[in-house]
Amino acid sequence: MIPIARAGHKVNVGGISAHFHESAAALLQGGRLAAAAEEERFSRLKHDPRLPVRAFRFCLRQGGIGPQELTALGYYESPVEKLSRQLWAGLPGGPGELGDSDFAWLDPAAPERAIREGLGHEGPILTFDHHRSHAASAFYFSGFEEAAVLTVDGVGEWATTVYWRAGASGLEPFERVEFPHSLGLLYSTLTSYLGFEVNDGEYKVMGLAPYGAPRYLAEVRRLVASLERGQLRLDLRYFDFLRGRRMFSPALCDLFGAPPRARGGELLPFHADLARSLQQVLEEVLLEKVRYLHAQTGSEDLCLAGGVALNCVANGRIRREGPFRRLFVQPAAGDSGGALGAAVLAHLATTGSRSLREPLRHTGWGPEWSAEEIAPLLAAAGLPFLDFRGREAELLEAVVDRLAAGQVVGWFHGRMEIGPRALGARSLLADPRDPGMRERLNAQVKKRESFRPFAPSVLESEAAAHFALDHPSPFMLETCAVRSPLDLPAITHVDGSARPQTVDPEVAPRYAALLAAFQRRTGCPILVNTSFNVAGEPIVATPTDALLSLGTSGIDALVLEDFLLDRASIPAGWAAMLPVWLARQRSPFARREGAIERDLYTFV
Ligand SMILES: [Fe+2]
């Protein structure tokens, strides 16, 4: 493609993923990531698949530009190819529970039209294959000069798994597995059979697996055959996503000798055993595939992306048992990360450059609110709070007081994360040594299944003393064994594993300082870090979202930048007044910025 940017011109390039699940927008400025966010955080609709109008506007505002100043926009998949697969599958909306249902998408020109009309972008729109967008989102943010790349998901247009060589000459695919044969769809199908929601419950299956025994390996292996040259085949007799509303066929129920678990139904040992068997087969197949990839490329470094790359247990095994020396997993490995990849590819095509300027060191590319913006919100809410502006050390000591006393603290600081993990910007924190904390967090705060584990944050310099981890793990994307001298029941899974986030003081200074302060007080450089949301809701984005959570869940204290609120000092009945208060305070963000609706309410 001929570069279209003028030499010396500051190039602003956007990326969009949309119309499947987890839509998102991203912005690169001069080859550096400037902003990225999922639409769900603004719309408050979990896994929002719609055109990311709010996220896109946020990106432009963050970059200080209007839509006319975008040099180009990258779109994360080919509408024509996607539609051809959907038509082949015989359903206008795609495969059963997974697909869009809007007939408008029968028109492959619809995404471009929506971008023109919905986002106001009049410049070039460059379209890239779904898996190429995934691959770019991993490789170009990895910092590797060359690497092998594996992209694995449910389905893109046609591809479900693609093997890549990546280097100065770009991304070169050399083998691919096509729909309907898909590791992602295998996992999603059994997720559905186990009574969890597709595209949401896969984490729950992974978390359930260690409670079971691999008693159904033979049966699960009948569902998927791993073949030569990186290929695999599903036995389609057991699947129904090509025709029906369900993912699985009656033959699958016969194979396991049990009906599907109803949503919210009792979890039996059978369900845990099946989850364990599925997880083990996935790990075995993935290990085989990365060995094939290594043999073909000879590369020392591996990049992973696509929804299956969020399986952190499999990632841990790939790291430990696989042939690669280094591993980079795109933290927004699902389809929201496609926006990042599409933006990068559009930047490279537009400028003729071959790489990005900076590897990804954190995921804080969303919006932030200063203490000066939050202060009038708190004043208007009429809630008692402590003001630590200019006194960070005292704030951290006050937070440690509460954590050491067994409280759950909502921690709102800096720019919101992109990707499914909260990494210290929109997190709920607690003491990992507390034996009752896991149950309390699940039942009272997160309001979710009791078996689900929590992950720890640990100071990077202390990680090796508590976990079988010999490298930084900043994105919480792989599990490892806990080998701490401390008893850490809240973050240690039933199989003795954990999914740590290592915190580098240079990347996250205040969060690292909090961990250090907790260590000084307690001897423990580790905190429970779970995403700041309750079941069924996206992670909080705004101070108002956080205040709502304080009012409606079991959080004990809330840090909003330099302010600290204690639930105990909030008047009884305040939570019931929240809807009234919100309705009174709500005003469009446009009042301040003139361009974007945002859930920060100005009080003038
Ligand atoms: Fe994908």
XYZ file of C-alpha atoms in Angstrom, residues 43-511:
469
model
C -22.296 2.462 27.761
C -22.391 0.269 30.923
C -23.583 -2.661 28.770
C -21.268 -5.623 29.379
C -19.531 -6.888 26.213
C -21.276 -4.123 24.251
C -20.880 -5.096 20.564
C -22.199 -1.879 19.031
C -20.189 0.659 17.089
C -17.935 2.173 19.779
C -19.139 5.731 19.433
C -18.372 6.752 23.007
C -14.993 5.010 23.113
C -14.028 6.598 19.794
C -14.998 10.064 20.971
C -13.032 9.510 24.147
C -9.963 8.578 22.070
C -10.243 11.746 19.991
C -10.698 13.903 23.083
C -7.752 12.252 24.803
C -5.653 12.911 21.714
C -6.852 16.505 21.492
C -8.125 16.112 17.948
C -11.355 16.157 16.024
C -12.505 13.481 13.572
C -11.212 15.553 10.642
C -7.668 15.252 11.965
C -7.591 11.473 11.683
C -5.267 10.453 8.869
C -6.867 7.014 8.599
C -8.989 4.542 10.483
C -8.312 0.814 10.651
C -11.223 -1.624 10.867
C -10.433 -4.959 12.494
C -12.008 -7.463 10.101
C -13.233 -7.914 6.560
C -17.030 -7.492 6.387
C -17.125 -9.273 3.017
C -15.248 -12.334 4.260
C -17.213 -12.405 7.486
C -20.492 -12.264 5.617
C -19.422 -15.060 3.288
C -18.771 -17.278 6.293
C -22.067 -16.299 7.898
C -23.937 -17.123 4.693
C -22.079 -20.417 4.331
C -23.120 -21.269 7.873
C -26.691 -20.619 6.788
C -27.438 -17.948 9.326
C -27.489 -14.240 8.651
C -26.293 -13.530 12.158
C -23.565 -16.145 12.406
C -23.303 -19.265 14.488
C -26.127 -19.523 16.973
C -25.478 -17.912 20.328
C -22.287 -16.328 19.092
C -23.512 -14.167 16.294
C -24.940 -10.823 15.529
C -28.674 -10.875 15.058
C -29.065 -7.698 13.107
C -30.053 -8.336 9.492
C -28.492 -5.012 8.549
C -25.114 -6.751 8.616
C -26.117 -8.768 5.574
C -24.798 -5.730 3.746
C -20.967 -5.873 3.785
C -20.833 -2.116 3.222
C -22.737 -1.535 6.448
C -19.732 -1.270 8.802
C -18.121 1.430 6.661
C -21.400 3.286 6.395
C -21.856 3.084 10.146
C -18.341 4.423 10.711
C -18.975 7.332 8.339
C -22.328 8.170 9.875
C -21.719 7.208 13.487
C -18.171 8.393 13.977
C -18.017 11.239 11.484
C -14.828 9.912 9.903
C -14.426 11.049 6.309
C -10.850 9.899 5.644
C -9.579 6.526 4.473
C -10.892 3.379 6.152
C -8.454 0.514 5.902
C -9.825 -2.971 6.524
C -7.675 -5.791 7.865
C -8.382 -9.469 8.433
C -9.608 -10.360 11.904
C -6.651 -12.572 12.747
C -4.170 -10.129 11.234
C -5.565 -7.513 13.620
C -5.117 -9.944 16.519
C -1.582 -10.787 15.385
C -0.643 -7.104 15.050
C -2.067 -6.343 18.498
C 0.403 -8.817 19.964
C 3.543 -8.569 17.850
C 3.812 -4.803 17.429
C 3.349 -4.212 21.162
C 5.688 -7.016 22.240
C 8.970 -5.179 21.773
C 10.323 -8.222 19.894
C 12.132 -7.525 16.618
C 11.006 -10.835 15.224
C 8.764 -13.534 16.647
C 6.419 -16.402 16.000
C 2.775 -15.437 16.462
C -0.195 -17.656 17.234
C -3.718 -16.251 17.019
C -6.513 -18.455 18.368
C -10.150 -17.550 18.924
C -13.697 -18.743 18.287
C -13.811 -17.453 14.750
C -12.768 -14.392 12.803
C -13.982 -14.248 9.228
C -13.088 -17.846 8.347
C -9.929 -18.451 10.304
C -10.002 -19.780 13.851
C -6.257 -20.362 14.317
C -3.433 -18.761 12.339
C 0.325 -19.336 12.476
C 2.549 -16.358 11.673
C 6.134 -15.315 11.146
C 6.626 -11.710 12.205
C 9.540 -9.377 11.659
C 10.772 -6.337 9.792
C 8.915 -7.431 6.675
C 5.626 -7.617 8.526
C 3.255 -10.408 9.464
C 3.365 -13.474 7.264
C 0.769 -16.217 7.839
C 1.882 -19.681 6.762
C -0.869 -21.977 8.037
C -4.404 -21.556 9.242
C -7.313 -23.561 10.605
C -10.708 -22.607 9.274
C -14.230 -22.487 10.657
C -16.021 -24.520 11.897
C -12.944 -26.250 13.333
C -12.065 -24.080 16.286
C -10.496 -24.444 19.724
C -12.406 -21.364 20.852
C -15.721 -22.842 19.739
C -14.846 -26.150 21.412
C -14.276 -24.335 24.710
C -17.347 -22.143 24.262
C -19.536 -25.132 23.423
C -18.631 -26.930 26.624
C -18.921 -23.638 28.512
C -22.501 -23.503 27.279
C -23.111 -27.177 28.127
C -21.780 -26.505 31.633
C -24.419 -23.816 32.113
C -22.316 -20.684 31.673
C -22.717 -17.883 29.189
C -20.724 -18.133 25.956
C -18.116 -15.372 25.556
C -18.324 -14.656 29.270
C -18.303 -17.925 31.192
C -15.065 -19.366 29.778
C -13.170 -17.908 32.758
C -15.571 -19.692 35.065
C -14.876 -23.036 33.386
C -11.143 -22.403 33.736
C -11.630 -21.510 37.417
C -13.803 -24.569 38.014
C -11.354 -26.998 36.405
C -8.930 -27.430 39.351
C -11.797 -28.645 41.526
C -12.280 -31.666 39.281
C -10.354 -34.692 38.044
C -9.653 -35.321 34.348
C -12.120 -38.202 34.142
C -13.468 -37.310 30.704
C -10.276 -36.920 28.692
C -11.242 -39.704 26.287
C -14.663 -38.166 25.644
C -13.310 -34.635 25.134
C -10.647 -35.984 22.783
C -13.439 -37.423 20.663
C -14.688 -33.882 20.146
C -11.446 -32.563 18.697
C -8.687 -34.205 16.695
C -5.303 -32.526 16.604
C -3.758 -33.109 13.175
C -0.453 -32.457 11.436
C 0.691 -29.065 10.138
C -1.071 -27.236 12.926
C -4.489 -28.439 11.883
C -7.370 -29.634 14.013
C -10.855 -30.969 13.374
C -13.985 -30.875 15.459
C -16.295 -33.886 15.206
C -19.321 -31.916 14.085
C -21.766 -34.574 15.199
C -21.362 -33.189 18.707
C -21.846 -29.540 17.802
C -24.878 -27.664 16.643
C -23.613 -24.099 16.242
C -23.843 -24.378 12.475
C -27.589 -24.904 12.519
C -29.321 -24.412 15.797
C -29.682 -21.979 18.609
C -27.586 -24.177 20.867
C -23.875 -24.722 20.625
C -23.998 -28.474 21.276
C -26.010 -31.326 19.785
C -27.974 -34.103 21.545
C -25.056 -36.406 20.688
C -22.835 -34.420 23.049
C -25.298 -34.925 25.903
C -25.308 -38.643 25.084
C -21.513 -38.714 25.032
C -21.326 -37.413 28.601
C -24.479 -39.193 29.701
C -25.988 -36.086 31.239
C -28.253 -33.218 30.237
C -26.751 -29.736 30.067
C -26.538 -27.864 33.356
C -29.181 -25.180 33.625
C -27.904 -21.628 33.991
C -27.411 -21.084 37.706
C -28.082 -24.773 38.454
C -26.233 -26.831 41.036
C -22.566 -27.501 40.290
C -21.825 -31.195 40.650
C -18.504 -33.039 40.674
C -19.311 -34.093 37.091
C -19.217 -30.464 35.980
C -15.844 -29.861 37.615
C -14.474 -33.103 36.149
C -15.602 -32.109 32.677
C -14.154 -28.603 33.074
C -10.845 -30.139 34.141
C -10.854 -32.550 31.208
C -11.625 -29.791 28.724
C -8.943 -27.544 30.175
C -6.370 -30.315 29.987
C -7.201 -31.150 26.368
C -7.013 -27.466 25.440
C -3.601 -27.197 27.059
C -2.356 -30.341 25.297
C -3.514 -29.157 21.886
C -2.115 -25.662 22.381
C 1.248 -27.042 23.501
C 1.354 -29.242 20.407
C 0.515 -26.263 18.209
C 3.151 -23.948 19.694
C 5.743 -26.706 19.200
C 4.705 -26.900 15.553
C 4.950 -23.105 15.311
C 8.411 -23.176 16.850
C 9.582 -25.887 14.487
C 8.347 -23.921 11.495
C 9.708 -20.519 12.494
C 12.792 -21.279 14.560
C 11.978 -18.157 16.513
C 12.854 -17.839 20.192
C 9.940 -15.567 21.033
C 6.212 -16.171 20.912
C 3.306 -13.722 20.745
C -0.255 -14.792 21.492
C -3.604 -13.116 20.839
C -7.226 -14.054 20.220
C -9.737 -14.925 22.914
C -8.151 -18.307 23.693
C -4.965 -16.447 24.680
C -6.846 -15.209 27.755
C -6.671 -18.765 29.107
C -3.941 -17.964 31.613
C -3.608 -21.561 32.835
C -2.731 -22.664 29.298
C -0.417 -19.664 28.950
C 1.438 -20.733 32.100
C 2.023 -24.201 30.654
C 3.123 -22.734 27.303
C 5.637 -20.613 29.194
C 6.935 -23.488 31.320
C 6.732 -26.436 28.937
C 6.777 -24.826 25.502
C 9.861 -24.358 23.331
C 9.932 -20.547 23.309
C 12.282 -18.410 25.389
C 10.006 -15.405 25.832
C 6.246 -14.956 25.664
C 4.149 -11.867 25.082
C 0.386 -12.120 25.362
C -1.660 -9.118 24.288
C -3.586 -8.192 27.463
C -6.650 -7.243 25.412
C -6.388 -10.584 23.609
C -10.106 -10.754 22.833
C -11.811 -8.811 20.113
C -11.457 -5.445 21.836
C -7.727 -5.773 21.164
C -8.558 -5.985 17.474
C -8.934 -2.203 17.625
C -5.326 -1.913 18.776
C -4.130 -4.196 16.004
C -6.162 -2.452 13.322
C -4.809 0.917 14.458
C -1.233 -0.349 14.239
C -1.752 -1.863 10.800
C -3.372 1.345 9.570
C -0.464 3.350 10.984
C 2.120 1.162 9.259
C 0.229 1.271 5.968
C -0.237 5.025 6.217
C 3.323 5.946 7.128
C 5.312 3.154 5.482
C 7.068 2.503 8.800
C 7.800 -1.027 9.948
C 7.240 -0.970 13.664
C 5.882 1.028 16.568
C 7.936 3.267 18.776
C 7.151 1.670 22.144
C 6.265 -1.774 23.506
C 3.205 -2.071 25.719
C 4.149 -1.746 29.385
C 0.709 -1.169 30.890
C -2.952 -1.142 29.910
C -3.901 2.292 31.273
C -5.066 3.910 28.047
C -8.580 4.878 29.102
C -9.967 8.026 30.745
C -8.834 9.507 34.037
C -10.188 12.110 36.414
C -8.132 14.536 38.425
C -8.751 15.232 42.098
C -9.861 18.716 41.090
C -12.565 17.184 38.898
C -13.666 14.731 41.576
C -13.856 17.246 44.438
C -17.036 18.991 43.212
C -18.656 15.618 42.570
C -18.108 14.625 46.192
C -19.278 18.000 47.416
C -22.453 17.679 45.392
C -23.038 14.154 46.671
C -22.915 15.499 50.210
C -20.929 12.505 51.416
C -18.279 12.667 54.128
C -14.773 12.086 52.800
C -11.132 12.524 53.732
C -9.054 14.831 51.533
C -5.431 13.751 51.074
C -4.503 16.104 48.254
C -0.734 16.692 48.399
C -0.328 13.985 51.078
C 0.068 10.732 49.184
C 2.045 8.936 51.898
C -0.703 9.645 54.427
C -3.359 8.468 51.963
C -1.513 5.185 51.482
C -1.153 4.682 55.241
C -4.881 5.301 55.658
C -5.607 2.713 52.951
C -3.262 0.231 54.611
C -5.093 0.815 57.921
C -8.276 -0.351 56.259
C -6.770 -3.255 54.304
C -4.958 -4.568 57.392
C -8.243 -4.381 59.300
C -9.823 -6.758 56.771
C -11.668 -4.179 54.704
C -12.314 -4.301 50.968
C -11.097 -1.099 49.324
C -12.197 0.230 45.944
C -9.101 1.707 44.314
C -9.704 4.281 41.568
C -6.504 5.863 40.303
C -5.180 7.030 36.945
C -6.217 5.952 33.495
C -8.673 3.071 33.135
C -7.347 -0.239 31.814
C -8.231 -1.758 28.444
C -8.723 -5.523 28.483
C -10.553 -7.758 30.932
C -8.126 -7.353 33.836
C -8.023 -4.518 36.348
C -4.362 -3.825 37.030
C -4.399 -1.150 39.699
C -6.462 1.631 38.150
C -10.005 0.291 38.674
C -9.396 -2.454 41.240
C -10.881 -3.862 44.412
C -8.120 -4.573 46.923
C -7.984 -6.721 50.027
C -5.634 -8.615 52.345
C -4.675 -11.956 50.721
C -3.863 -13.507 54.131
C -7.454 -13.239 55.340
C -8.996 -16.748 55.313
C -12.541 -15.424 54.961
C -11.804 -12.847 52.289
C -12.390 -14.994 49.212
C -15.835 -16.064 50.283
C -16.746 -12.556 51.382
C -15.541 -10.966 48.141
C -17.430 -13.482 46.028
C -20.653 -13.355 48.029
C -20.975 -9.775 49.222
C -18.916 -7.674 46.873
C -18.617 -9.347 43.481
C -21.849 -11.322 43.926
C -20.602 -14.259 41.891
C -19.918 -17.988 42.137
C -18.135 -19.032 45.314
C -15.540 -21.226 43.550
C -13.992 -18.428 41.559
C -10.449 -17.533 42.582
C -8.924 -14.108 43.027
C -5.620 -12.916 41.691
C -2.794 -11.162 43.542
C -0.738 -8.093 42.796
C 2.819 -8.316 44.054
C 5.747 -5.917 43.987
C 7.883 -7.033 41.069
C 11.010 -7.146 43.228
C 9.268 -9.505 45.687
C 7.528 -11.808 43.211
C 10.124 -14.594 43.163
C 9.947 -14.921 46.962
C 6.254 -15.814 46.824
C 5.555 -17.316 43.394
C 7.256 -19.753 41.022
C 7.838 -16.899 38.626
C 11.210 -15.888 37.191
C 10.046 -13.071 34.941
C 7.724 -10.055 35.144
C 4.034 -10.796 34.636
C 2.527 -7.311 34.432
C -0.758 -8.271 32.791
C -1.967 -11.159 34.995
C -2.009 -13.501 31.994
C -0.417 -16.665 33.283
C -0.748 -18.871 36.317
C 2.092 -20.275 38.371
C 2.595 -22.099 41.674
C 2.387 -20.205 44.957
C 5.519 -20.878 47.018
C 5.250 -18.160 49.598
C 6.357 -18.426 53.224
C 3.077 -16.630 53.950
C -0.301 -18.285 54.041
C -2.275 -16.623 51.237
C -5.702 -18.312 51.168
C -7.508 -15.511 49.345
C -5.331 -15.757 46.226
C -4.236 -19.406 46.237
C -6.397 -21.616 44.063
C -7.377 -25.126 45.123
C -4.480 -26.570 43.085
C -1.911 -24.282 44.756
C -1.691 -21.877 41.820
C -2.202 -18.145 41.436
C -2.376 -15.644 38.609
C -0.067 -12.856 39.797
C 0.359 -9.348 38.476
C 3.881 -8.074 39.079
C 3.921 -4.339 39.755
C 6.847 -2.220 38.588
C 7.228 1.087 40.514
C 8.299 2.828 37.305
C 5.091 1.849 35.548
C 2.592 2.181 38.411
C 4.253 4.341 41.093
C 1.302 4.900 43.410
C 0.071 1.321 43.260
